[in-house]
Amino acid sequence: MSAQGKFIIFCAEQYKAAKHLTGKQLSELFGKYHVWEYLYSCFEALHTTGTNYIIEDIDLYIGA
């Protein structure tokens, strides 16, 4: 698996735990707002940040 793939899975699991979502809820949310694509496209910038920053960034992206 690529570094980007591992990172996206890490982000998804951290977001799911922080927001108390089921896997299905997370998948639907990330699919609806294209978060999967966002995380992939922002890998270079986000992979050096912390978990809290990533969760906040996803929230901002979804809210935009």
Coordinates of C-alpha atoms in Angstrom, one line a residue:
M1 CA 0.0 0.0 0.0
S2 CA 1.2 3.5 -0.8
A3 CA 2.2 6.1 1.8
Q4 CA -0.8 8.1 0.6
G5 CA -3.2 5.2 1.1
K6 CA -1.8 4.5 4.6
F7 CA -2.2 8.2 5.5
I8 CA -5.8 8.3 4.3
I9 CA -6.7 5.3 6.3
F10 CA -5.0 6.8 9.4
C11 CA -6.9 10.0 8.9
A12 CA -10.2 8.2 8.5
E13 CA -9.7 6.1 11.6
Q14 CA -8.7 9.1 13.7
Y15 CA -11.7 11.1 12.5
K16 CA -14.1 8.3 13.1
A17 CA -12.8 7.9 16.7
A18 CA -12.9 11.6 17.4
K19 CA -16.4 12.0 16.1
H20 CA -17.7 8.7 17.4
L21 CA -18.9 7.6 14.0
T22 CA -19.4 4.1 12.6
G23 CA -17.5 3.0 9.6
K24 CA -20.6 3.4 7.5
Q25 CA -21.3 6.9 8.8
L26 CA -17.7 7.9 8.0
S27 CA -17.8 6.4 4.6
E28 CA -21.0 8.2 3.7
L29 CA -19.7 11.5 5.1
F30 CA -16.4 11.3 3.4
G31 CA -18.0 10.2 0.1
K32 CA -20.7 13.0 0.2
Y33 CA -18.1 15.7 0.7
H34 CA -15.2 14.2 -1.3
V35 CA -13.0 14.0 1.7
W36 CA -11.1 11.0 0.4
E37 CA -10.0 13.0 -2.7
Y38 CA -9.2 16.0 -0.5
L39 CA -6.9 14.0 1.8
Y40 CA -5.2 12.4 -1.2
S41 CA -4.6 15.8 -2.9
C42 CA -3.3 17.4 0.3
F43 CA -1.1 14.5 1.4
E44 CA 2.1 16.5 1.1
A45 CA 0.9 19.3 3.3
L46 CA -1.1 17.3 5.9
H47 CA 1.1 14.2 6.5
T48 CA 3.5 16.3 8.6
T49 CA 0.8 17.7 10.9
G50 CA -0.7 16.3 14.0
T51 CA -3.9 14.4 14.5
N52 CA -5.8 17.3 16.0
Y53 CA -4.9 19.5 13.1
I54 CA -6.0 16.9 10.6
I55 CA -9.4 16.5 12.3
E56 CA -9.9 20.2 12.5
D57 CA -8.9 20.6 8.8
I58 CA -11.4 17.9 7.8
D59 CA -14.1 19.7 9.7
L60 CA -13.2 23.0 8.0
Y61 CA -13.2 21.3 4.6
I62 CA -16.6 19.7 5.2
G63 CA -18.0 23.0 6.4
A64 CA -16.8 25.0 3.5

